[in-house]
CSV table of C-alpha atoms in Angstrom, one decimal:
chain,number,residue,atom,x,y,z
A,3,MET,CA,146.5,150.7,115.2
A,4,THR,CA,145.0,147.7,117.0
A,5,HIS,CA,142.3,146.4,115.6
A,6,SER,CA,141.7,143.0,119.0
A,7,ARG,CA,138.7,144.8,119.8
A,8,LEU,CA,136.6,143.4,116.7
A,9,TRP,CA,137.5,140.4,117.1
A,10,PRO,CA,137.1,137.4,119.3
A,11,VAL,CA,139.5,136.8,122.4
A,12,ARG,CA,141.1,133.3,122.1
A,13,SER,CA,141.5,131.5,125.3
A,14,VAL,CA,144.5,129.4,125.0
A,15,GLY,CA,144.4,126.7,128.1
A,16,PRO,CA,143.0,124.7,129.8
A,17,ASP,CA,139.1,125.1,130.0
A,18,ARG,CA,137.0,123.5,132.9
A,19,SER,CA,138.0,120.3,132.1
A,20,GLY,CA,141.2,120.4,132.3
A,21,GLN,CA,141.6,119.8,128.8
A,22,ASP,CA,143.5,122.4,126.1
A,23,PRO,CA,140.4,123.2,123.4
A,24,THR,CA,143.5,124.6,121.1
A,25,ALA,CA,145.4,120.7,121.2
A,26,PRO,CA,144.7,118.3,118.4
A,27,ARG,CA,141.8,115.7,119.0
A,28,HIS,CA,142.9,112.3,118.3
A,29,ASP,CA,138.8,111.3,118.7
A,30,SER,CA,137.8,107.8,116.9
A,31,VAL,CA,136.1,109.1,113.4
A,32,THR,CA,135.6,106.7,111.2
A,33,ALA,CA,133.9,109.1,107.9
A,34,THR,CA,131.2,106.5,105.9
A,35,ASP,CA,132.4,105.8,102.3
A,36,PHE,CA,129.3,107.0,101.1
A,37,ASP,CA,130.7,106.2,97.4
A,38,ALA,CA,131.1,102.7,98.0
A,39,ILE,CA,127.3,102.4,99.5
A,40,PHE,CA,125.8,104.5,96.3
A,41,SER,CA,128.2,101.4,94.1
A,42,ALA,CA,127.2,98.8,96.1
A,43,GLN,CA,123.4,99.8,95.8
A,44,ILE,CA,123.2,100.5,92.1
A,45,ARG,CA,125.3,97.0,91.5
A,46,ALA,CA,122.9,95.0,92.6
A,47,LEU,CA,120.5,97.0,90.8
A,48,LYS,CA,122.2,95.9,88.0
A,49,ASP,CA,122.7,92.4,88.7
A,50,ASP,CA,119.0,91.8,89.2
A,51,GLY,CA,117.9,93.3,85.5
A,52,ASN,CA,116.0,96.2,86.5
A,53,TYR,CA,118.8,99.0,86.3
A,54,ARG,CA,117.0,101.9,84.6
A,55,ILE,CA,118.8,102.9,81.7
A,56,PHE,CA,117.3,106.5,80.3
A,57,ALA,CA,117.2,106.7,76.3
A,58,ASP,CA,118.1,110.0,74.8
A,59,LEU,CA,115.4,110.5,72.5
A,60,GLU,CA,114.3,113.7,70.6
A,61,ARG,CA,110.7,113.6,69.9
A,62,LEU,CA,109.9,116.4,66.9
A,63,ARG,CA,106.7,117.6,66.9
A,64,THR,CA,105.9,116.9,63.0
A,65,ARG,CA,107.2,113.5,63.1
A,66,ARG,CA,105.7,111.6,66.0
A,67,PRO,CA,105.6,109.2,66.4
A,68,MET,CA,108.7,108.4,65.6
A,69,ALA,CA,111.8,109.7,66.8
A,70,SER,CA,115.9,110.1,66.7
A,71,SER,CA,117.6,108.1,69.3
A,72,HIS,CA,120.7,109.3,70.8
A,73,GLY,CA,122.6,106.3,70.9
A,74,PRO,CA,126.8,105.2,71.0
A,75,ASP,CA,126.4,104.4,67.5
A,76,GLY,CA,125.0,107.5,65.9
A,77,VAL,CA,121.5,108.7,65.7
A,78,SER,CA,118.6,106.8,64.3
A,79,ASP,CA,114.8,107.3,63.9
A,80,VAL,CA,112.9,105.1,66.2
A,81,THR,CA,108.5,105.0,66.7
A,82,ILE,CA,107.7,105.6,70.4
A,83,TRP,CA,105.7,102.2,71.7
A,84,CYS,CA,104.6,103.8,75.0
A,85,SER,CA,104.1,107.1,76.0
A,86,ASN,CA,101.4,108.5,78.4
A,87,ASP,CA,100.6,111.4,75.2
A,88,TYR,CA,97.5,108.6,74.9
A,89,LEU,CA,96.3,110.9,71.5
A,90,GLY,CA,98.7,112.5,70.5
A,91,MET,CA,97.8,116.2,72.0
A,92,ALA,CA,100.9,117.2,72.7
A,93,GLN,CA,102.1,118.2,69.2
A,94,SER,CA,98.0,119.2,68.4
A,95,GLU,CA,98.0,122.2,66.5
A,96,THR,CA,95.1,123.3,68.8
A,97,VAL,CA,97.4,123.2,71.5
A,98,VAL,CA,100.2,124.1,70.9
A,99,SER,CA,98.7,128.0,69.2
A,100,ALA,CA,97.4,128.2,72.8
A,101,ALA,CA,100.2,127.9,74.9
A,102,ARG,CA,102.6,129.8,71.8
A,103,GLU,CA,99.4,132.4,72.1
A,104,ALA,CA,99.9,132.1,76.3
A,105,LEU,CA,103.7,132.4,75.8
A,106,GLU,CA,104.2,135.8,74.0
A,107,ARG,CA,101.6,137.4,75.9
A,108,TYR,CA,102.6,135.7,79.6
A,109,GLY,CA,106.8,134.9,79.1
A,110,VAL,CA,107.5,132.3,80.5
A,111,GLY,CA,107.5,131.3,84.4
A,112,SER,CA,104.2,132.1,86.5
A,113,GLY,CA,106.4,134.5,89.4
A,114,GLY,CA,105.9,132.3,92.0
A,115,THR,CA,103.6,129.9,93.7
A,116,ARG,CA,99.8,131.1,93.8
A,117,ASN,CA,99.0,132.6,97.8
A,118,ILE,CA,102.7,135.1,97.2
A,119,SER,CA,102.9,136.0,93.6
A,120,GLY,CA,98.5,135.6,92.8
A,121,THR,CA,96.5,133.1,90.4
A,122,ASN,CA,97.3,134.3,86.7
A,123,HIS,CA,94.0,134.1,84.8
A,124,CYS,CA,94.5,131.1,83.0
A,125,HIS,CA,94.5,129.3,85.9
A,126,VAL,CA,91.3,129.9,86.9
A,127,LEU,CA,89.8,129.0,83.4
A,128,LEU,CA,91.2,126.1,82.9
A,129,GLU,CA,90.0,125.1,87.3
A,130,ARG,CA,86.7,126.5,85.8
A,131,GLU,CA,86.9,124.0,82.3
A,132,LEU,CA,88.0,120.6,84.7
A,133,ALA,CA,85.2,121.1,87.3
A,134,GLU,CA,82.6,121.3,84.4
A,135,LEU,CA,83.9,118.3,83.0
A,136,HIS,CA,83.8,116.9,85.8
A,137,GLY,CA,80.2,118.3,87.2
A,138,LYS,CA,82.2,119.7,90.7
A,139,GLU,CA,81.0,122.5,92.3
A,140,ALA,CA,85.1,123.8,91.7
A,141,ALA,CA,88.8,122.2,91.1
A,142,LEU,CA,92.4,123.1,92.6
A,143,ILE,CA,95.6,122.3,89.6
A,144,PHE,CA,98.9,121.0,90.8
A,145,THR,CA,102.7,120.6,89.0
A,146,SER,CA,101.6,117.0,88.1
A,147,GLY,CA,99.5,114.0,89.5
A,148,TYR,CA,101.9,113.0,91.9
A,149,ILE,CA,101.4,115.8,93.6
A,150,ALA,CA,98.4,115.9,93.4
A,151,ASN,CA,97.6,112.6,94.7
A,152,TRP,CA,100.4,113.2,97.4
A,153,SER,CA,99.7,116.7,98.9
A,154,THR,CA,95.4,115.5,98.9
A,155,LEU,CA,95.7,112.4,100.8
A,156,SER,CA,98.4,113.9,103.3
A,157,THR,CA,96.3,117.0,103.2
A,158,LEU,CA,93.1,114.8,103.8
A,159,GLY,CA,94.8,112.3,106.6
A,160,SER,CA,96.4,114.6,108.8
A,161,ARG,CA,93.7,117.5,108.8
A,162,ILE,CA,90.7,115.3,109.9
A,163,PRO,CA,91.2,113.6,113.1
A,164,GLY,CA,90.8,110.3,113.2
A,165,THR,CA,90.2,109.6,110.1
A,166,VAL,CA,91.2,105.9,109.0
A,167,ILE,CA,92.0,105.6,104.9
A,168,LEU,CA,91.8,102.3,102.9
A,169,SER,CA,93.9,102.0,100.2
A,170,ASP,CA,93.5,99.3,97.3
A,171,ALA,CA,96.4,97.1,97.5
A,172,ALA,CA,97.4,98.4,94.0
A,173,ASN,CA,97.5,102.2,93.8
A,174,HIS,CA,100.1,104.4,92.8
A,175,ALA,CA,103.1,105.5,94.9
A,176,SER,CA,102.5,109.0,94.6
A,177,MET,CA,98.9,108.1,96.9
A,178,ILE,CA,100.6,105.1,99.0
A,179,GLN,CA,103.6,108.0,99.5
A,180,GLY,CA,100.5,110.9,100.8
A,181,ILE,CA,98.8,108.5,102.8
A,182,ARG,CA,101.8,107.7,104.7
A,183,HIS,CA,103.0,111.1,104.6
A,184,SER,CA,99.4,112.3,106.8
A,185,GLY,CA,99.9,110.4,109.6
A,186,ALA,CA,96.7,108.4,109.7
A,187,ALA,CA,95.4,105.3,109.9
A,188,LYS,CA,95.4,103.1,107.1
A,189,MET,CA,94.1,99.8,106.0
A,190,ILE,CA,95.1,97.6,102.8
A,191,PHE,CA,92.1,97.0,101.1
A,192,ARG,CA,92.7,93.5,97.8
A,193,HIS,CA,93.1,95.3,94.4
A,194,ASN,CA,89.1,95.0,93.6
A,195,ASP,CA,88.0,93.9,96.6
A,196,VAL,CA,84.7,95.1,97.0
A,197,ARG,CA,84.2,92.2,99.8
A,198,ASP,CA,87.6,92.8,101.4
A,199,LEU,CA,86.9,96.8,101.5
A,200,ASP,CA,83.5,96.3,102.7
A,201,LYS,CA,84.8,93.2,105.5
A,202,LYS,CA,87.6,96.2,106.4
A,203,LEU,CA,85.7,98.9,106.7
A,204,ALA,CA,83.3,97.3,108.7
A,205,GLU,CA,86.2,96.8,111.2
A,206,CYS,CA,86.6,100.4,111.9
A,207,PRO,CA,85.2,102.5,114.8
A,208,PRO,CA,81.8,103.3,113.5
A,209,GLU,CA,83.3,107.3,114.6
A,210,ALA,CA,85.9,107.0,112.6
A,211,PRO,CA,86.0,109.2,109.3
A,212,LYS,CA,86.7,107.4,106.7
A,213,ILE,CA,88.0,107.8,103.5
A,214,VAL,CA,88.1,105.2,100.3
A,215,ALA,CA,91.3,105.7,97.9
A,216,PHE,CA,91.3,103.9,94.7
A,217,GLU,CA,92.0,104.1,90.8
A,218,SER,CA,89.4,103.9,87.9
A,219,LEU,CA,92.2,102.4,85.4
A,220,TYR,CA,95.3,100.7,87.0
A,221,SER,CA,98.1,102.2,84.2
A,222,MET,CA,100.5,98.7,84.8
A,223,ASP,CA,97.9,96.2,84.5
A,224,GLY,CA,94.9,97.9,82.7
A,225,ASP,CA,92.2,96.6,84.7
A,226,ILE,CA,89.3,98.9,85.7
A,227,ALA,CA,87.6,99.6,89.1
A,228,PRO,CA,84.9,98.4,90.0
A,229,ILE,CA,83.7,102.0,90.5
A,230,ALA,CA,80.0,101.4,91.5
A,231,GLU,CA,80.3,98.7,93.8
A,232,ILE,CA,83.0,100.7,95.6
A,233,CYS,CA,81.1,103.7,96.3
A,234,ASP,CA,78.0,101.6,97.6
A,235,VAL,CA,80.1,100.3,100.2
A,236,ALA,CA,81.8,103.2,101.0
A,237,GLU,CA,78.0,105.0,101.6
A,238,ARG,CA,76.6,102.2,102.9
A,239,HIS,CA,80.3,102.5,106.1
A,240,GLY,CA,80.0,106.2,105.3
A,241,ALA,CA,83.0,106.8,103.8
A,242,MET,CA,84.6,109.5,101.2
A,243,THR,CA,85.8,108.2,97.7
A,244,TYR,CA,88.8,109.3,96.3
A,245,LEU,CA,89.7,108.2,92.8
A,246,ASP,CA,92.4,108.5,90.9
A,247,GLU,CA,91.0,109.3,86.6
A,248,VAL,CA,94.9,109.9,85.9
A,249,HIS,CA,94.7,107.1,83.7
A,250,ALA,CA,91.3,107.8,82.2
A,251,VAL,CA,90.7,111.4,81.7
A,252,GLY,CA,90.7,112.7,78.2
A,253,LEU,CA,89.9,108.9,77.0
A,254,TYR,CA,86.5,107.6,77.5
A,255,GLY,CA,83.3,108.8,78.9
A,256,PRO,CA,81.0,111.7,77.7
A,257,GLU,CA,83.7,114.5,77.1
A,258,GLY,CA,86.0,112.7,78.3
A,259,ALA,CA,85.6,112.6,81.9
A,260,GLY,CA,86.3,109.3,83.1
A,261,ILE,CA,85.8,106.1,83.8
A,262,ALA,CA,83.4,107.3,86.1
A,263,ALA,CA,81.1,109.3,83.7
A,264,ARG,CA,81.3,106.1,81.9
A,265,GLU,CA,79.8,104.1,84.0
A,266,GLY,CA,77.5,107.0,85.2
A,267,VAL,CA,79.1,107.3,88.6
A,268,ALA,CA,80.9,110.3,88.7
A,269,ASP,CA,78.9,112.2,90.7
A,270,ARG,CA,78.5,109.7,94.2
A,271,VAL,CA,82.6,109.9,93.8
A,272,THR,CA,83.6,113.1,96.3
A,273,ILE,CA,86.7,113.6,95.2
A,274,ILE,CA,88.2,112.7,91.6
A,275,GLU,CA,91.6,113.6,90.9
A,276,GLY,CA,93.2,113.8,87.3
A,277,THR,CA,96.5,114.7,85.4
A,278,LEU,CA,97.1,117.1,82.8
A,279,ALA,CA,100.1,115.3,81.2
A,280,LYS,CA,98.6,112.3,79.4
A,281,ALA,CA,95.4,112.5,77.3
A,282,PHE,CA,95.7,115.9,77.7
A,283,GLY,CA,99.1,116.6,76.5
A,284,CYS,CA,100.5,118.8,78.7
A,285,LEU,CA,101.9,118.8,81.9
A,286,GLY,CA,99.9,119.2,86.0
A,287,GLY,CA,97.8,117.1,88.2
A,288,TYR,CA,93.6,117.5,89.7
A,289,ILE,CA,92.0,117.5,91.8
A,290,ALA,CA,87.5,117.9,91.0
A,291,ALA,CA,85.7,118.3,94.1
A,292,SER,CA,83.0,120.6,96.3
A,293,ARG,CA,83.9,124.1,96.4
A,294,LEU,CA,84.6,123.6,100.4
A,295,CYS,CA,86.9,120.8,99.5
A,296,CYS,CA,89.0,121.8,97.2
A,297,ASP,CA,89.1,125.5,99.2
A,298,PHE,CA,90.6,123.2,102.6
A,299,VAL,CA,93.0,121.5,100.6
A,300,ARG,CA,94.1,124.8,99.2
A,301,SER,CA,94.5,126.6,102.3
A,302,PHE,CA,95.9,123.5,104.0
A,303,ALA,CA,98.2,121.2,101.4
A,304,SER,CA,102.0,122.4,102.0
A,305,GLY,CA,102.5,121.1,97.9
A,306,PHE,CA,99.8,124.0,96.5
A,307,ILE,CA,100.7,126.4,98.9
A,308,PHE,CA,104.6,126.1,98.4
A,309,THR,CA,105.4,125.3,95.1
A,310,THR,CA,105.6,126.9,92.1
A,311,SER,CA,102.8,127.4,90.3
A,312,LEU,CA,102.1,126.4,86.3
A,313,PRO,CA,104.0,128.0,83.5
A,314,PRO,CA,100.8,130.2,81.9
A,315,ALA,CA,101.6,128.6,78.8
A,316,VAL,CA,101.0,125.1,79.9
A,317,ALA,CA,97.6,125.9,81.9
A,318,SER,CA,96.6,127.8,78.9
A,319,GLY,CA,97.3,124.8,76.5
A,320,ALA,CA,95.9,122.0,79.3
A,321,LEU,CA,92.7,124.0,78.8
A,322,ALA,CA,92.6,124.5,74.5
A,323,ALA,CA,93.2,120.2,75.3
A,324,VAL,CA,90.6,119.6,77.3
A,325,ARG,CA,88.0,122.2,75.8
A,326,HIS,CA,89.4,120.5,71.9
A,327,LEU,CA,88.2,116.5,73.7
A,328,ARG,CA,85.6,117.7,75.6
A,329,ALA,CA,84.5,118.6,72.1
A,330,SER,CA,85.3,116.4,69.8
A,331,ASP,CA,85.2,112.0,70.0
A,332,GLU,CA,87.4,111.5,67.0
A,333,GLU,CA,90.4,111.0,68.2
A,334,ARG,CA,89.4,109.0,70.9
A,335,ARG,CA,87.9,106.5,68.1
A,336,ARG,CA,90.7,105.8,66.4
A,337,HIS,CA,93.2,105.6,69.2
A,338,GLN,CA,90.2,102.6,70.1
A,339,ARG,CA,90.2,101.3,66.6
A,340,GLN,CA,94.6,101.0,67.3
A,341,VAL,CA,94.4,99.4,70.6
A,342,ALA,CA,91.8,96.5,69.6
A,343,ARG,CA,93.9,96.7,65.8
A,344,LEU,CA,97.1,95.9,68.1
A,345,ARG,CA,94.9,93.2,70.4
A,346,ARG,CA,93.8,90.9,67.2
A,347,GLY,CA,96.6,91.5,65.7
A,348,LEU,CA,99.3,90.4,69.5
A,349,ASP,CA,96.4,87.3,69.4
A,350,ARG,CA,96.8,86.0,66.0
A,351,ALA,CA,100.8,85.6,67.0
A,352,GLY,CA,100.5,83.9,70.0
A,353,ILE,CA,101.8,87.3,72.3
A,354,PRO,CA,100.2,86.5,75.6
A,355,HIS,CA,98.8,90.6,76.6
A,356,ILE,CA,96.7,91.7,79.4
A,357,GLY,CA,94.7,95.3,80.2
A,358,GLU,CA,91.5,93.8,77.5
A,359,ASP,CA,89.4,96.4,78.9
A,360,SER,CA,91.6,98.9,78.2
A,361,HIS,CA,93.7,101.1,76.2
A,362,ILE,CA,96.9,100.1,77.9
A,363,VAL,CA,99.0,96.5,76.5
A,364,ALA,CA,100.9,94.8,78.8
A,365,VAL,CA,102.9,92.3,77.7
A,366,LEU,CA,104.4,90.2,79.8
A,367,ILE,CA,108.4,88.5,80.0
A,368,LYS,CA,108.7,87.5,83.4
A,369,ASP,CA,112.4,87.9,83.9
A,370,PRO,CA,113.6,91.6,84.3
A,371,VAL,CA,116.7,90.0,81.8
A,372,LYS,CA,114.6,89.4,79.1
A,373,CYS,CA,112.7,92.2,79.3
A,374,ARG,CA,116.0,94.6,78.8
A,375,GLN,CA,117.4,92.3,76.5
A,376,ILE,CA,114.2,92.2,74.0
A,377,SER,CA,113.4,96.2,74.4
A,378,ASP,CA,117.8,96.6,73.1
A,379,ILE,CA,116.8,94.4,70.3
A,380,LEU,CA,113.7,95.8,69.4
A,381,ARG,CA,114.8,100.1,69.2
A,382,ASP,CA,118.3,98.5,67.2
A,383,ASP,CA,116.8,96.1,65.5
A,384,TYR,CA,114.2,97.1,64.6
A,385,GLY,CA,113.7,100.9,65.2
A,386,ILE,CA,111.3,100.8,68.3
A,387,TYR,CA,111.0,102.0,71.5
A,388,VAL,CA,109.4,100.8,73.7
A,389,THR,CA,110.4,100.3,77.8
A,390,PRO,CA,110.6,97.2,80.2
A,391,ILE,CA,108.7,97.8,83.1
A,392,ASN,CA,110.6,95.9,85.7
A,393,TYR,CA,110.5,96.0,89.3
A,394,PRO,CA,109.7,98.3,91.7
A,395,THR,CA,106.9,99.7,88.9
A,396,VAL,CA,106.0,96.3,88.8
A,397,PRO,CA,106.0,92.8,90.8
A,398,LYS,CA,109.2,90.6,90.5
A,399,GLY,CA,108.3,88.0,88.2
A,400,THR,CA,105.8,90.4,86.3
A,401,GLU,CA,108.3,92.4,84.2
A,402,ARG,CA,106.8,93.0,81.3
A,403,LEU,CA,106.7,95.8,77.9
A,404,ARG,CA,104.1,98.4,79.1
A,405,ILE,CA,102.2,99.5,75.3
A,406,THR,CA,100.5,102.1,74.2
A,407,PRO,CA,98.7,102.6,71.0
A,408,SER,CA,98.0,106.3,69.8
A,409,PRO,CA,95.7,107.7,66.8
A,410,LEU,CA,99.7,108.6,65.6
A,411,HIS,CA,100.4,104.7,64.9
A,412,SER,CA,99.1,103.4,62.0
A,413,ASP,CA,98.3,99.6,60.6
A,414,ARG,CA,101.7,100.0,58.4
A,415,ASP,CA,103.8,100.4,62.4
A,416,ILE,CA,101.3,98.2,64.3
A,417,ASP,CA,101.5,94.6,61.9
A,418,HIS,CA,105.8,96.1,62.2
A,419,LEU,CA,105.6,95.5,66.5
A,420,VAL,CA,103.8,92.4,66.0
A,421,ARG,CA,106.3,90.7,63.6
A,422,ALA,CA,108.7,91.7,66.1
A,423,LEU,CA,107.1,90.6,68.7
A,424,SER,CA,106.6,87.8,66.9
A,425,ALA,CA,110.3,87.7,65.8
A,426,LEU,CA,112.0,87.9,68.9
A,427,TRP,CA,108.7,85.4,70.8
A,428,SER,CA,110.5,82.4,69.1
A,429,GLN,CA,114.0,83.9,69.4
A,430,CYS,CA,114.2,83.7,73.0
A,431,ALA,CA,111.8,80.5,73.4
A,432,LEU,CA,109.6,82.3,74.9
A,433,SER,CA,105.3,80.9,75.7
A,434,ARG,CA,103.2,81.9,73.0
A,435,ALA,CA,99.5,82.5,74.1
A,436,VAL,CA,96.7,79.4,73.2
A,437,ALA,CA,94.2,80.8,71.4
């Protein structure tokens, strides 16, 4: 029995071009050595002192801010000094209990995107709470602050015809990528420079829709934007304002609503973007704005439409954290006390640092190799973990240790950190600040 009719018959011999398709080809093809490309660029990164090594840490809930560090010589204890869990809410019994209860009730995953699987009720409750926190009509949650920025800005820029987006020069990578992806015209104004923003807005076509995108607190230098003045300029030119408050929500303002709320101008900001992964100690990002604006983003943002929604346990934990910090100032008070204590200690030791108006203590090293060396010595000899911040996170020549005290750090922890830094400053012959 033959089965030839089930298979396509391959012709043999020359085709219409006069070439035999079955004959071996001798075209000159050079295979790309991708591994060589990868290796060369990684090697260059190492030579520049900018190669990143991830620490293998066990952050046990009952021991924060302590953690177990797994290294080639075994396991040792370290104190974490660079966590974005600013208030220690990730280990709060209030948050953990809410997440545990939701885990038992709903299971682990959310089941898919909200467009396909529907919205878990805890998502609805969380969005209502966030809208109330910021005094807005509505809120929309995303799987991260990065996705919230990227999705919202790319959607606004691409869906509003003729839009010009004016972006602060120090904006986060997520905002930059969102603006780029939108394809909208963009202008970069000098960091926190209201006059330059005013000048650039005046250069835009009067009829063009304009969006001013900026942050309230910049995470590497710890400086704060002149929000009211930026709103003044934006309103004068008929521009929308988009404010990233990820390093401020939970920490500043009434009920932890952020710096715009502290300054009494939150109602003047069109869209406030925040995170659930820092002061609230969980995971996720969000925007708070008018009901129509949130519906617009929900309907067109691919980063929202095609992404699996937050697990119910995470959303429930975040809801508990937001509610707790709206009602309690204790965590914020202790946090600010420990930040002030650390700054005083650094001043006495002559250790140069910036970001005096915020909780972010940036100790400048200005050399990528020394920055890595100091970080390693702090970990190995002093049991202190603070990661070096090098290019491209910060410009070359501004390398630093970014220290974030928390309410969980004791006075003894702070004094130990200051003594260690002072010893290393002498050992590495670094310049001290003049009082």
